[in-house]
Coordinates of C-alpha atoms and ligand atoms in Angstrom, one line a residue:
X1 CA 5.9 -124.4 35.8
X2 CA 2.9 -125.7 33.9
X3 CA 2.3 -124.2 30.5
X4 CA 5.9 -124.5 29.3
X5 CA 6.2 -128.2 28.8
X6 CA 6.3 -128.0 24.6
X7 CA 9.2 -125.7 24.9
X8 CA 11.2 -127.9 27.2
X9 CA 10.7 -130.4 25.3
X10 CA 12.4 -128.9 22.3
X11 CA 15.5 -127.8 24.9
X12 CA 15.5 -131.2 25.8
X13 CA 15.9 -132.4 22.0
X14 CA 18.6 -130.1 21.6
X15 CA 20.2 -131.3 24.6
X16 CA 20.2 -134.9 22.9
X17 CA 22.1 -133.4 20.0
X18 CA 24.5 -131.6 22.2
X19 CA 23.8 -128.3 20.9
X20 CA 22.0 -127.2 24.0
X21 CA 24.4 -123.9 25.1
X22 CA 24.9 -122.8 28.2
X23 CA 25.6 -118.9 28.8
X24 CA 28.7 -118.1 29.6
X25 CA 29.5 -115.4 33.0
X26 CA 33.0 -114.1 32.8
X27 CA 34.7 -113.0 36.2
X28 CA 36.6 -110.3 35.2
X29 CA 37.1 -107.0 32.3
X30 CA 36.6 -108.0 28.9
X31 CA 40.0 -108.3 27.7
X32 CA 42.8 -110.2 26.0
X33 CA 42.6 -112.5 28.6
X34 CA 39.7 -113.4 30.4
X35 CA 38.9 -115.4 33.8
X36 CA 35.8 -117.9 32.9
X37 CA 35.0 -120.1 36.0
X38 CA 37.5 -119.6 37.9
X39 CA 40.5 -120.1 35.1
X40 CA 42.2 -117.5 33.3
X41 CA 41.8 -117.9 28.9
X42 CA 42.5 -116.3 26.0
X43 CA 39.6 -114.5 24.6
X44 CA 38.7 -115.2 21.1
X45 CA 35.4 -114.5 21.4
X46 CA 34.9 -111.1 21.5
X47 CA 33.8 -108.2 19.7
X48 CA 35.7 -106.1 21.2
X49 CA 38.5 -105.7 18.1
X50 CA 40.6 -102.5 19.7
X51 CA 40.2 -103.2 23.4
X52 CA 38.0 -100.1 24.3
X53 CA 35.7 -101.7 26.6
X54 CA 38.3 -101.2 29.6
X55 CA 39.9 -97.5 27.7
X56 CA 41.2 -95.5 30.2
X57 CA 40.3 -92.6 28.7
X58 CA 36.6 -93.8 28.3
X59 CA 36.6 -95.2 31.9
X60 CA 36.9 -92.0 33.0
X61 CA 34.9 -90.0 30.4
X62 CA 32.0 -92.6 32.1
X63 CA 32.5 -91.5 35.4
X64 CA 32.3 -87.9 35.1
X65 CA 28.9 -88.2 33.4
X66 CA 27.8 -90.3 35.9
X67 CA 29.0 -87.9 38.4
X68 CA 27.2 -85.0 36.3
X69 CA 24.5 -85.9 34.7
X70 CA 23.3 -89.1 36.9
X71 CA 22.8 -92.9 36.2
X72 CA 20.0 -92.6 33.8
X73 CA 17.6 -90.1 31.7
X74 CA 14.5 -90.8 32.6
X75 CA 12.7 -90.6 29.6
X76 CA 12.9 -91.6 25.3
X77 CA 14.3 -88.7 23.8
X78 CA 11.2 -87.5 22.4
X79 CA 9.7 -86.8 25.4
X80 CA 12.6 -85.3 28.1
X81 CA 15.1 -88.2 27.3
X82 CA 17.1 -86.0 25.2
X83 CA 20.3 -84.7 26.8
X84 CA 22.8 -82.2 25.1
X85 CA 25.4 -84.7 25.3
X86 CA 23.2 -87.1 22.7
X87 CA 23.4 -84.1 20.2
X88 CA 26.7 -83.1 20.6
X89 CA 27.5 -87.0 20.4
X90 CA 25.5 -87.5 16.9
X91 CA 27.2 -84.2 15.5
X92 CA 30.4 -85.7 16.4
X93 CA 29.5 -89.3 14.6
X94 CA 28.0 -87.4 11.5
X95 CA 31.5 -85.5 11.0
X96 CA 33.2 -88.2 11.8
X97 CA 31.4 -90.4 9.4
X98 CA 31.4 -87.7 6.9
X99 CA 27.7 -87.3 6.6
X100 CA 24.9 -84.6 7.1
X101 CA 23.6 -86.1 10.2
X102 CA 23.7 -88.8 12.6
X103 CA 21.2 -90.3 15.0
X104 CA 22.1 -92.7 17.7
X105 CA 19.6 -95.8 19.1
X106 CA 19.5 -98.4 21.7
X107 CA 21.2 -101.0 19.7
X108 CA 22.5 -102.2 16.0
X109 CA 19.7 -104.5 16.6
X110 CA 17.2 -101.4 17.0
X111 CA 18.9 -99.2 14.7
X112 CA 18.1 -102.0 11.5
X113 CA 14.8 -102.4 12.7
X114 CA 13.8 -98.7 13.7
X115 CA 15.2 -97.7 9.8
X116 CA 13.9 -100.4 7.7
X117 CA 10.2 -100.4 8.9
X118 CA 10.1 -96.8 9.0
X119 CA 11.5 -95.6 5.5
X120 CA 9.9 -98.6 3.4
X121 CA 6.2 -98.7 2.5
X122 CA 4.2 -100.9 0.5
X123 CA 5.1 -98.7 -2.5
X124 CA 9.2 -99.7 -2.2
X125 CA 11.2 -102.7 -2.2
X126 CA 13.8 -103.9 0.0
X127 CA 16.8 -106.0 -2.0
X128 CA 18.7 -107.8 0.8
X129 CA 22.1 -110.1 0.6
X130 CA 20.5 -113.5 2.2
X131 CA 23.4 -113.7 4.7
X132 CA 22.4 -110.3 6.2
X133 CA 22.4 -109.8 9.7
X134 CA 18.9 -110.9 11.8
X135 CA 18.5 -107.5 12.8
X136 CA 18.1 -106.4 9.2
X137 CA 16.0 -109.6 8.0
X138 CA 14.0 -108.4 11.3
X139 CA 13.4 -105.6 9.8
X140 CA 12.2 -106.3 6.8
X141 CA 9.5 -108.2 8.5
X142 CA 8.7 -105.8 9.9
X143 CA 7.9 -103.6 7.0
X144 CA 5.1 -103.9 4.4
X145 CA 7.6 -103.5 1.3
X146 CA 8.1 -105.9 -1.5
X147 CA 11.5 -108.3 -0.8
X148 CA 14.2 -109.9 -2.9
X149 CA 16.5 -111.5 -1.5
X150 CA 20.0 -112.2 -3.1
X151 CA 22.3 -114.9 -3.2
X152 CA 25.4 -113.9 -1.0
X153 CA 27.6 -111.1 -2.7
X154 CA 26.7 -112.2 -6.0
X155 CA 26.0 -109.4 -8.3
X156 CA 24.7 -111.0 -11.4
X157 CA 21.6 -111.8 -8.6
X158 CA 21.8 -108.3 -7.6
X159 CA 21.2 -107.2 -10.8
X160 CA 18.8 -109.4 -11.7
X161 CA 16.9 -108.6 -8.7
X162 CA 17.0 -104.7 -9.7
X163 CA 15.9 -105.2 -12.6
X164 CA 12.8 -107.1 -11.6
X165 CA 12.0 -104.6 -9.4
X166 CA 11.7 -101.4 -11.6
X167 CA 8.4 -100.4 -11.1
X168 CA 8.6 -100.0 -6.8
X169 CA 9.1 -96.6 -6.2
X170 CA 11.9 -96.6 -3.3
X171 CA 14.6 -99.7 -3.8
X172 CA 16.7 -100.1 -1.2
X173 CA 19.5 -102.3 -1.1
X174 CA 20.8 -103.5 1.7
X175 CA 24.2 -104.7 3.2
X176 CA 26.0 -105.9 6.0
X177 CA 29.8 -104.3 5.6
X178 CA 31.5 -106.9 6.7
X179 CA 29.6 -110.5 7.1
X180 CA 29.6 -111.6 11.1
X181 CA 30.0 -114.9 10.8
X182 CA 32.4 -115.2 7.4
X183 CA 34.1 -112.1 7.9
X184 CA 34.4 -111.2 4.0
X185 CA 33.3 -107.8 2.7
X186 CA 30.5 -106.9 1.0
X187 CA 31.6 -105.7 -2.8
X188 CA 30.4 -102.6 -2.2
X189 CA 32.2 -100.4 -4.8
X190 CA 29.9 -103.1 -7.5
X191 CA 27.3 -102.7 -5.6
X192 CA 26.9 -98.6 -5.9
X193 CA 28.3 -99.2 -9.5
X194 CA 24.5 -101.0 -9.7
X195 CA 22.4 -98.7 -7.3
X196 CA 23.6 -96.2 -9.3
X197 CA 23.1 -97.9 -12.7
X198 CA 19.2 -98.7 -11.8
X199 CA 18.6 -96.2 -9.3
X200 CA 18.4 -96.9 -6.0
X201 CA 19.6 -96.5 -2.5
X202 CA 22.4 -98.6 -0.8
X203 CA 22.2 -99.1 3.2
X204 CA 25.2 -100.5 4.5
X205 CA 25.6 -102.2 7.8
X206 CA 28.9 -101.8 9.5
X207 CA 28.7 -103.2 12.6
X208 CA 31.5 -105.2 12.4
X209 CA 33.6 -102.8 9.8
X210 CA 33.2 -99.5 12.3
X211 CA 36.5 -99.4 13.9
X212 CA 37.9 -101.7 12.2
X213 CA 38.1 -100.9 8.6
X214 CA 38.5 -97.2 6.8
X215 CA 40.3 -94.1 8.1
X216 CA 40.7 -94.1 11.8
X217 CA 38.1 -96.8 11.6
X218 CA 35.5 -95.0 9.2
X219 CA 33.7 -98.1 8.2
X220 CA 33.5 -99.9 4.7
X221 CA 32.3 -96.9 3.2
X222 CA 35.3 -95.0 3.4
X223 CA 37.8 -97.8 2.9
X224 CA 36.2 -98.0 -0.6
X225 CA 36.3 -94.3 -1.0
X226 CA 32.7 -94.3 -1.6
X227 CA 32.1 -91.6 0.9
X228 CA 28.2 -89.2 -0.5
X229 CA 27.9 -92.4 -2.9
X230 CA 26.4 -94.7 0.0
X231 CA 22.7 -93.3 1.1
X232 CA 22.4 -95.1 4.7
X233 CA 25.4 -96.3 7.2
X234 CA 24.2 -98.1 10.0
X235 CA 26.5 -98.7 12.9
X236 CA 27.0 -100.1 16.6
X237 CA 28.9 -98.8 19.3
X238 CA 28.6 -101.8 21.1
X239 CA 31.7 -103.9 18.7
X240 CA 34.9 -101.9 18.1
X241 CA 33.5 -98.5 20.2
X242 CA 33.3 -101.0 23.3
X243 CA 29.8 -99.6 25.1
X244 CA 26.6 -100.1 23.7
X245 CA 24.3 -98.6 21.3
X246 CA 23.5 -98.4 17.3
X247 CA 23.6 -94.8 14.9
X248 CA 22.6 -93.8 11.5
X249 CA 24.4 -91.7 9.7
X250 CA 22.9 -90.1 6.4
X251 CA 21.1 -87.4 5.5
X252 CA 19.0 -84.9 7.9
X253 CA 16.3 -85.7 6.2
X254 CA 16.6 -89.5 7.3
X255 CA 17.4 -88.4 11.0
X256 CA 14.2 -86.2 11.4
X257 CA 12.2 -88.6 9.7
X258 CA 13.5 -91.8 11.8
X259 CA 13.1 -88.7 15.2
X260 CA 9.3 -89.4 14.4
X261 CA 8.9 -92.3 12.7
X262 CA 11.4 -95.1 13.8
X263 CA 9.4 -97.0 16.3
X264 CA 12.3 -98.4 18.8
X265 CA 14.0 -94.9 18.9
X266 CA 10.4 -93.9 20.0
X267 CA 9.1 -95.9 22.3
X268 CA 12.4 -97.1 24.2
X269 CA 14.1 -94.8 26.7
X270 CA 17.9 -93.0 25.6
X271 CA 21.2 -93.7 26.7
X272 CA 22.0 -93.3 30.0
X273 CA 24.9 -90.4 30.5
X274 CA 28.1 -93.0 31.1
X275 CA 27.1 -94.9 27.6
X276 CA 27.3 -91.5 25.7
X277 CA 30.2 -90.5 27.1
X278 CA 32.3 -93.5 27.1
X279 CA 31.3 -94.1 23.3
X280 CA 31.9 -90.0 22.3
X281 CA 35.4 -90.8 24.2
X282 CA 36.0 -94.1 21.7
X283 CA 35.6 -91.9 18.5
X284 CA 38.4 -89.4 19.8
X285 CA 40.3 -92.4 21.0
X286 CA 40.1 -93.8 17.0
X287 CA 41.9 -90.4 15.9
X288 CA 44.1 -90.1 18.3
X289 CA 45.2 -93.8 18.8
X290 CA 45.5 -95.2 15.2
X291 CA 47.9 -97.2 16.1
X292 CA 45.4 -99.4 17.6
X293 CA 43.9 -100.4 14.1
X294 CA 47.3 -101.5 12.9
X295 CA 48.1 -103.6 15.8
X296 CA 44.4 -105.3 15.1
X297 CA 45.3 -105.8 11.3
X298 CA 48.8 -106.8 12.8
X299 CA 47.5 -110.0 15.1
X300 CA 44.7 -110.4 12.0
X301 CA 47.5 -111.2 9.8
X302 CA 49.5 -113.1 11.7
X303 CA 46.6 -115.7 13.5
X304 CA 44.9 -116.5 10.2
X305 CA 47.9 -117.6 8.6
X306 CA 49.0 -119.3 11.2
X307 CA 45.5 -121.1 11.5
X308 CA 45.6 -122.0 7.6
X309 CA 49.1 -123.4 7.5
X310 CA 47.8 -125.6 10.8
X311 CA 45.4 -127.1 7.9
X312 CA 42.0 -125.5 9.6
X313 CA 39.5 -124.2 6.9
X314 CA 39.3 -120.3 7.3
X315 CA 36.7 -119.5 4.8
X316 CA 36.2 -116.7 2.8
X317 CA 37.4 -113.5 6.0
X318 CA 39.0 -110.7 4.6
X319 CA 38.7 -109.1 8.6
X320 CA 39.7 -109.8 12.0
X321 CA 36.4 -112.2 12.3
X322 CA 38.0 -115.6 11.4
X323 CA 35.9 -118.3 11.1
X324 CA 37.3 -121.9 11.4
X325 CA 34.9 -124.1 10.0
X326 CA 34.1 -127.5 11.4
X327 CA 30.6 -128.5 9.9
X328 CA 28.8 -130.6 12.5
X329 CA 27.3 -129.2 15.3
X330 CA 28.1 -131.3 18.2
X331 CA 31.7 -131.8 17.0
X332 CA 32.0 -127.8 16.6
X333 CA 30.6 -127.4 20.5
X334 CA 33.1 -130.6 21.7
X335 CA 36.2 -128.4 20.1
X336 CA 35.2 -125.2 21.8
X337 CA 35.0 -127.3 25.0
X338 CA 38.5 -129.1 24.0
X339 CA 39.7 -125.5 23.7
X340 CA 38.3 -123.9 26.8
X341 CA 40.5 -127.1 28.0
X342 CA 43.4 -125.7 26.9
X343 CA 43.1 -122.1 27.8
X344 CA 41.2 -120.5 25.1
X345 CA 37.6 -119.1 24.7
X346 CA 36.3 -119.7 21.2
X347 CA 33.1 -120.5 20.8
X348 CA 30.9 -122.7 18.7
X349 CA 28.8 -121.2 16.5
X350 CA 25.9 -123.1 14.8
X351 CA 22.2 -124.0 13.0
X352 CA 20.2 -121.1 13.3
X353 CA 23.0 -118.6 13.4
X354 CA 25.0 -120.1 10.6
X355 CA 23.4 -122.4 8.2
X356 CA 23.0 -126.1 9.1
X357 CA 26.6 -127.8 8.7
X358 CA 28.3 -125.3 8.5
X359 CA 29.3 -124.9 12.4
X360 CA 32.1 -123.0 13.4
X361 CA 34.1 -122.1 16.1
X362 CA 34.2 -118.5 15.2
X363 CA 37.2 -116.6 16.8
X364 CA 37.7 -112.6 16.9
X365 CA 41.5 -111.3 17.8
X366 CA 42.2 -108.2 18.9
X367 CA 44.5 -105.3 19.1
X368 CA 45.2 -106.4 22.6
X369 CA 46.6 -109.9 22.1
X370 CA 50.1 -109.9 22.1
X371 CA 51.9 -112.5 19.7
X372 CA 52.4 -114.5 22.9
X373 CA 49.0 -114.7 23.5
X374 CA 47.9 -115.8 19.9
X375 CA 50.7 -118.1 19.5
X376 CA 49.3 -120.1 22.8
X377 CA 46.2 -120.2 21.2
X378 CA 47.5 -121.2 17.7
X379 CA 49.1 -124.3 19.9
X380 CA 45.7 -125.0 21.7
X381 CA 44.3 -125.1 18.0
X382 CA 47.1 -127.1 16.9
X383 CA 45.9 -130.0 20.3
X384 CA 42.3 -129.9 20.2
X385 CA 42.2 -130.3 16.0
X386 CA 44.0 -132.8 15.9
X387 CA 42.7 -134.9 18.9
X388 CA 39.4 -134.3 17.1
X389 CA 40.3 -135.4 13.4
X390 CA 39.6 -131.5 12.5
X391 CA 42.9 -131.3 11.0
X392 CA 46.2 -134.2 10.5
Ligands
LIG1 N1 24.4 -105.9 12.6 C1 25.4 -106.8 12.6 C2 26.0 -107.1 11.2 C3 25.8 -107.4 13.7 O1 26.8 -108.3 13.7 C4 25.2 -107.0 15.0 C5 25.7 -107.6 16.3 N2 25.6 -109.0 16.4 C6 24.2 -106.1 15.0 C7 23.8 -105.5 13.8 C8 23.6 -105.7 16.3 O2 24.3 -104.8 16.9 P1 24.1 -104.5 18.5 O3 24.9 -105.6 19.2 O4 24.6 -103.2 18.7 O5 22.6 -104.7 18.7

């Protein structure tokens, strides 16, 4: 259609560089294994770190609130969008999380945004890690606050940066947990130690640490022991809980605040019954099944030392997000082809997600891969790197 011809032009170019992606349909649950055109893989790819999407006990905690309460609600949850099941779901969350209160969104991707341009005025600064999520640099576009951005987990910056900022009267810094596409922690008990010191508030996002790290999955927060210490946790249920959604959890005051102030929990309509369900099912399914978190650690263990006695560069992960780092981008997207090849989905990951030359194929295990499975893929690894000059 006329009209569009300057932004085909650009997909063209990135087709010339081989960096233009495709999406991906799978055929079949989200799982250990996966069928991807017709063919049967290993899935690497996922987010899905204890296997909840396809729970049995969420399954069916789906279908009886579809059966109840209907396919959808009809409404935002300021208007007649609010069902008891999303309050008795955010209770459960705060308690769970150990905090005064909880509100859930759309999305992680809505929750950053709806908090960050909502709390912050002109008055306050935001302090941000620069390898922060795009939802939370989103976010702080969004806002009118002041901005200083630090470099990556380094806390002499982060210091520096509070103490240029004395004179805002909100500072807020802000977190990912656990960094999506390195997979290594935030310092967070260093960087309380410095909210504390200068006074200000710490927002943490643990999208990819809810589930996965903590008590029963509590998130970074509580696998530092930093539990009343941390000011804002942001969450998803769409990673380790398996469904869809974001939450805060923090103070009431926050939740009423963001109830009438936080723009995409406004204007955007609530979960439909089967998401609430399915993701109040997942937090019982994290204390009753812990078991699953060890088998995660288990396979997290075992594949990235397998991977870095193969001779592949892992990075800097401390998690079950392993990065192994190639560097170009074409070459990256030719090894998660080599691998798809060989029976594994890993995919490429590259310039603007990750910073330019420092592509990677990016792979996730989970608590459902047996050592069967992981050990095929280590041996598809093994092939493809080498016929590729990514390892000897
Ligand atoms: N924050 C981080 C750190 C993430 O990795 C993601 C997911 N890519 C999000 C937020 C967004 O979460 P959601 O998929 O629920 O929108």
């Amino acid at each position: 259609m006329k009209g569009f011809e300057y932004l085909q032009k650009e997909l063209d170019e990135m087709k010339e560089q081989g960096v233009f992606r495709n999406l991906i349909p799978l055929e079949s649950p989200q799982g250990s294994k996966v069928n991807i055109n017709g063919k049967e893989v290993i899935q690497l790819s996922s987010n899905n770190y204890l296997g909840l999407t396809d729970h049995p006990k969420m399954k069916e905690a789906a279908i009886e609130a579809v059966e109840k309460y209907g396919a959808g609600t009809g409404s935002v949850r300021t208007i007649a969008g609010t069902f008891s099941m999303h309050e008795e779901f955010e209770e459960k969350l705060a308690n769970f999380k150990h905090t005064e209160a909880a509100l859930v969104l759309q999305s992680g991707f809505a929750t950053n945004q709806a908090v960050l341009s909502a709390i912050l005025t002109k008055e306050d600064v935001v302090i941000s890690d620069e390898l922060n999520h795009a939802s939370i640099i989103d976010g702080i576009r969004l806002t009118k606050a002041g901005r200083r951005i630090y470099k990556h987990v380094d806390m002499q910056d982060l210091e520096n940066a509070l103490k240029e900022t004395q004179d805002y009267r909100t500072r807020l810094i802000v977190t990912d947990g656990v960094f999506s596409m390195d997979g290594n922690i935030a310092p967070l008990p260093e960087i309380v130690e410095l909210a504390e010191k200068y006074d200000a508030l710490v927002m943490v996002d643990d999208a990819h640490a809810s589930g996965v790290l903590g008590r029963n999955g509590r998130g970074s927060v509580d696998h530092f022991n930093l539990n009343g210490r941390v000011h804002i946790q942001v969450g998803t249920l769409s990673k380790a809980i398996g469904v869809l959604g974001g939450y805060v959890a923090g103070p009431k005051t926050l939740r009423d605040y963001l109830i009438h102030k936080g723009r995409p929990f406004l204007f955007s309509t609530s979960h439909p019954p089967a998401v609430t369900a399915a993701s109040s099912a997942a937090i019982d399914v994290l204390l009753e099944e812990p078991e699953l978190i060890e088998k995660l650690w288990d396979n997290t263990k075992f594949f990235k030392e397998e991977l870095t006695k193969l001779g592949f560069d892992t990075g800097i992960s401390k998690t079950p997000i392993t990065p192994v780092i190639v560097g170009e981008e074409a070459l990256c997207h030719r090894f998660s082809d080599k691998l798809f090849d060989y029976g594994v989905f890993a995919q490429g990951i590259a310039f603007p997600t990750v910073a330019k030359g420092k592509a990677r194929v990016r792979t996730i295990v989970t608590a459902q891969h047996s050592k069967e499975e992981l050990q095929q893929a280590l041996n598809a690894f093994e092939k493809a790197g080498k016929e590729l000059g990514i390892i000897k």
